[in-house]
Short mmCIF file of C-alpha atoms in Angstrom, two decimals:
data_model
loop_
_atom_site.label_atom_id
_atom_site.label_comp_id
_atom_site.label_asym_id
_atom_site.label_seq_id
_atom_site.Cartn_x
_atom_site.Cartn_y
_atom_site.Cartn_z
CA MET C 1 0.00 0.00 0.00
CA VAL C 2 1.21 3.48 -0.82
CA VAL C 3 1.15 5.73 2.22
CA GLY C 4 1.83 9.09 0.64
CA CYS C 5 2.54 11.02 -2.49
CA GLY C 6 5.93 11.77 -3.93
CA SER C 7 7.00 14.03 -6.75
CA LYS C 8 5.26 12.42 -9.72
CA GLY C 9 3.80 15.66 -10.99
CA PRO C 10 3.81 17.48 -14.28
CA GLN C 11 7.09 19.09 -15.24
CA LYS C 12 5.34 22.30 -16.38
CA PRO C 13 2.45 24.13 -14.72
CA LEU C 14 -1.09 23.24 -15.70
CA PRO C 15 -2.55 25.39 -18.49
CA LYS C 16 -4.87 28.30 -17.57
CA PRO C 17 -7.58 28.76 -20.21
CA ALA C 18 -9.07 32.22 -20.75
CA ARG C 19 -12.70 31.10 -20.32
CA THR C 20 -13.97 29.54 -17.08
CA ILE C 21 -16.46 26.66 -16.87
CA GLU C 22 -18.35 25.33 -13.86
CA VAL C 23 -17.07 22.01 -12.50
CA ARG C 24 -19.10 19.73 -10.25
CA ALA C 25 -17.77 16.94 -8.05
CA PRO C 26 -19.35 14.85 -5.25
CA TRP C 27 -18.07 17.47 -2.75
CA ALA C 28 -18.47 21.26 -2.56
CA ASP C 29 -15.49 23.43 -3.46
CA GLY C 30 -13.22 23.56 -0.41
CA ALA C 31 -15.02 20.74 1.42
CA SER C 32 -13.61 17.46 2.67
CA ILE C 33 -13.45 14.65 0.12
CA PRO C 34 -15.65 11.71 1.18
CA ARG C 35 -13.65 8.66 2.32
CA ARG C 36 -15.00 6.43 -0.50
CA TYR C 37 -12.89 8.42 -3.01
CA THR C 38 -9.65 7.93 -1.04
CA CYS C 39 -7.13 5.19 -0.29
CA ASP C 40 -8.84 4.72 3.07
CA GLY C 41 -12.14 3.89 1.34
CA VAL C 42 -12.82 2.01 -1.90
CA ASP C 43 -10.71 4.47 -3.96
CA THR C 44 -13.58 5.09 -6.41
CA ALA C 45 -13.09 7.75 -9.08
CA PRO C 46 -15.53 10.62 -8.46
CA ALA C 47 -18.21 11.57 -10.97
CA VAL C 48 -16.96 14.93 -12.24
CA THR C 49 -19.04 16.98 -14.66
CA ALA C 50 -18.69 20.21 -16.61
CA PRO C 51 -20.27 21.65 -19.76
CA GLY C 52 -18.64 20.79 -23.07
CA ALA C 53 -18.54 18.04 -25.65
CA ARG C 54 -14.87 17.14 -25.25
CA LEU C 55 -13.39 17.25 -21.78
CA ALA C 56 -10.16 16.35 -20.00
CA ILE C 57 -9.88 15.90 -16.22
CA VAL C 58 -6.72 16.31 -14.16
CA MET C 59 -6.60 15.76 -10.38
CA THR C 60 -3.54 16.92 -8.46
CA ASP C 61 -2.34 17.21 -4.87
CA ARG C 62 -0.44 20.47 -4.55
CA ASP C 63 0.54 19.72 -0.94
CA ALA C 64 2.39 16.46 -1.66
CA PRO C 65 5.80 16.24 0.06
CA GLY C 66 7.70 16.12 -3.24
CA GLY C 67 5.66 18.79 -5.05
CA THR C 68 2.53 18.54 -7.22
CA PHE C 69 1.38 14.93 -7.52
CA VAL C 70 -0.97 13.73 -10.27
CA HIS C 71 -3.75 11.43 -9.03
CA TRP C 72 -5.80 11.17 -12.21
CA THR C 73 -5.98 12.12 -15.87
CA ARG C 74 -8.96 11.27 -18.03
CA TRP C 75 -9.98 12.48 -21.50
CA ASP C 76 -11.96 11.64 -24.63
CA ALA C 77 -14.96 10.20 -22.76
CA GLY C 78 -13.15 7.69 -20.60
CA ILE C 79 -9.53 7.17 -21.66
CA GLU C 80 -7.26 7.34 -18.62
CA GLY C 81 -3.58 8.06 -18.26
CA ARG C 82 -0.93 6.96 -15.82
CA ASN C 83 -1.00 8.63 -12.40
CA GLY C 84 1.85 9.48 -10.05
CA PHE C 85 1.56 6.04 -8.42
CA GLY C 86 2.61 4.55 -11.79
CA LYS C 87 -0.82 2.99 -12.46
CA VAL C 88 -3.37 3.71 -15.14
CA GLY C 89 -6.55 5.35 -13.87
CA TYR C 90 -7.60 7.01 -10.66
CA GLY C 91 -5.50 6.91 -7.51
CA GLY C 92 -7.38 8.63 -4.71
CA PRO C 93 -6.10 10.97 -2.03
CA CYS C 94 -3.69 9.26 0.34
CA PRO C 95 -1.68 11.89 2.21
CA PRO C 96 0.87 10.83 4.81
CA LYS C 97 -0.72 10.18 8.21
CA GLY C 98 -0.34 13.17 10.52
CA ASP C 99 -0.01 15.76 7.71
CA ALA C 100 -2.25 18.79 7.68
CA PRO C 101 -5.14 18.38 5.22
CA HIS C 102 -3.95 18.22 1.62
CA HIS C 103 -5.72 20.17 -1.12
CA TYR C 104 -6.78 18.12 -4.14
CA VAL C 105 -7.61 20.15 -7.23
CA VAL C 106 -9.82 18.61 -9.91
CA THR C 107 -9.44 20.67 -13.08
CA VAL C 108 -11.64 20.08 -16.11
CA TYR C 109 -10.69 21.42 -19.52
CA GLU C 110 -13.01 21.88 -22.47
CA LEU C 111 -11.05 20.84 -25.54
CA ARG C 112 -11.02 22.11 -29.10
CA HIS C 113 -10.29 18.60 -30.38
CA SER C 114 -9.59 15.08 -29.13
CA LEU C 115 -6.24 14.67 -27.38
CA GLY C 116 -5.40 11.66 -29.55
CA LEU C 117 -3.44 9.96 -26.78
CA ALA C 118 -3.41 6.26 -25.98
CA ARG C 119 -4.50 4.84 -22.62
CA GLY C 120 -1.66 5.02 -20.12
CA ALA C 121 -0.15 8.28 -21.41
CA SER C 122 2.10 9.99 -18.88
CA PRO C 123 0.93 13.08 -16.99
CA ASP C 124 3.38 15.22 -18.99
CA GLN C 125 2.03 13.87 -22.29
CA VAL C 126 -1.53 14.62 -21.19
CA MET C 127 -0.62 18.15 -20.01
CA SER C 128 1.17 18.89 -23.27
CA ALA C 129 -1.83 17.76 -25.33
CA ILE C 130 -4.20 19.79 -23.11
CA ARG C 131 -2.05 22.91 -23.62
CA ARG C 132 -2.55 22.57 -27.39
CA SER C 133 -6.32 21.99 -27.20
CA ALA C 134 -7.86 23.69 -24.13
CA VAL C 135 -10.36 26.46 -24.80
CA ALA C 136 -11.90 26.70 -21.31
CA GLY C 137 -11.40 25.27 -17.86
CA GLY C 138 -12.54 25.25 -14.29
CA SER C 139 -11.76 23.49 -11.06
CA VAL C 140 -13.08 22.31 -7.73
CA THR C 141 -10.87 21.69 -4.71
CA GLY C 142 -11.38 19.15 -1.96
CA THR C 143 -9.36 18.44 1.16
CA TYR C 144 -8.39 15.20 2.84
CA LYS C 145 -6.47 14.30 5.99
CA ARG C 146 -5.62 10.86 7.40
#
C-alpha cells in the first residue's frame, strides 16, 4: 500500500484557459473529500461533470511532500492516463498520516479537439496535449487528511 505522495507531478504548470467553466464533483469546493474516493475507502473515481462536448480531467495534490502529484488524468470520454503512483486510472487521495489536510484540485478542460493519446499516457504527455487543445477550464478543490 502506498502511504503518501511523492513528486510524480507534471514538469510544467497546468494550463490556464481564458474562459472559465463550472465544475461539479461529489463534494463542494473547499469541502472534505468523502472517504469512499480515497485510499482509506474504496478508492472510487468521483463523478466529475462540466459543460462541453470534449473534456479532459486532471486531479492533483499540490501539498504532496515532493511537489505537485498527479492522481488522475482522463480524457476523450473515458480514456485514462498513468498517475503518479505509476498505475493507469484514478489513484485517490492518500496523504501521509499526521499531515495537515492536503488540497486536491480537480481541473476540467473543455477541448477544441480530441487529445489523440493512448490509454496510459504519462501526466506530462496529457498536459502537453491539453495545452494545445484547451479552450476553457474550471476546477473544484477538496481536502483530505488521514
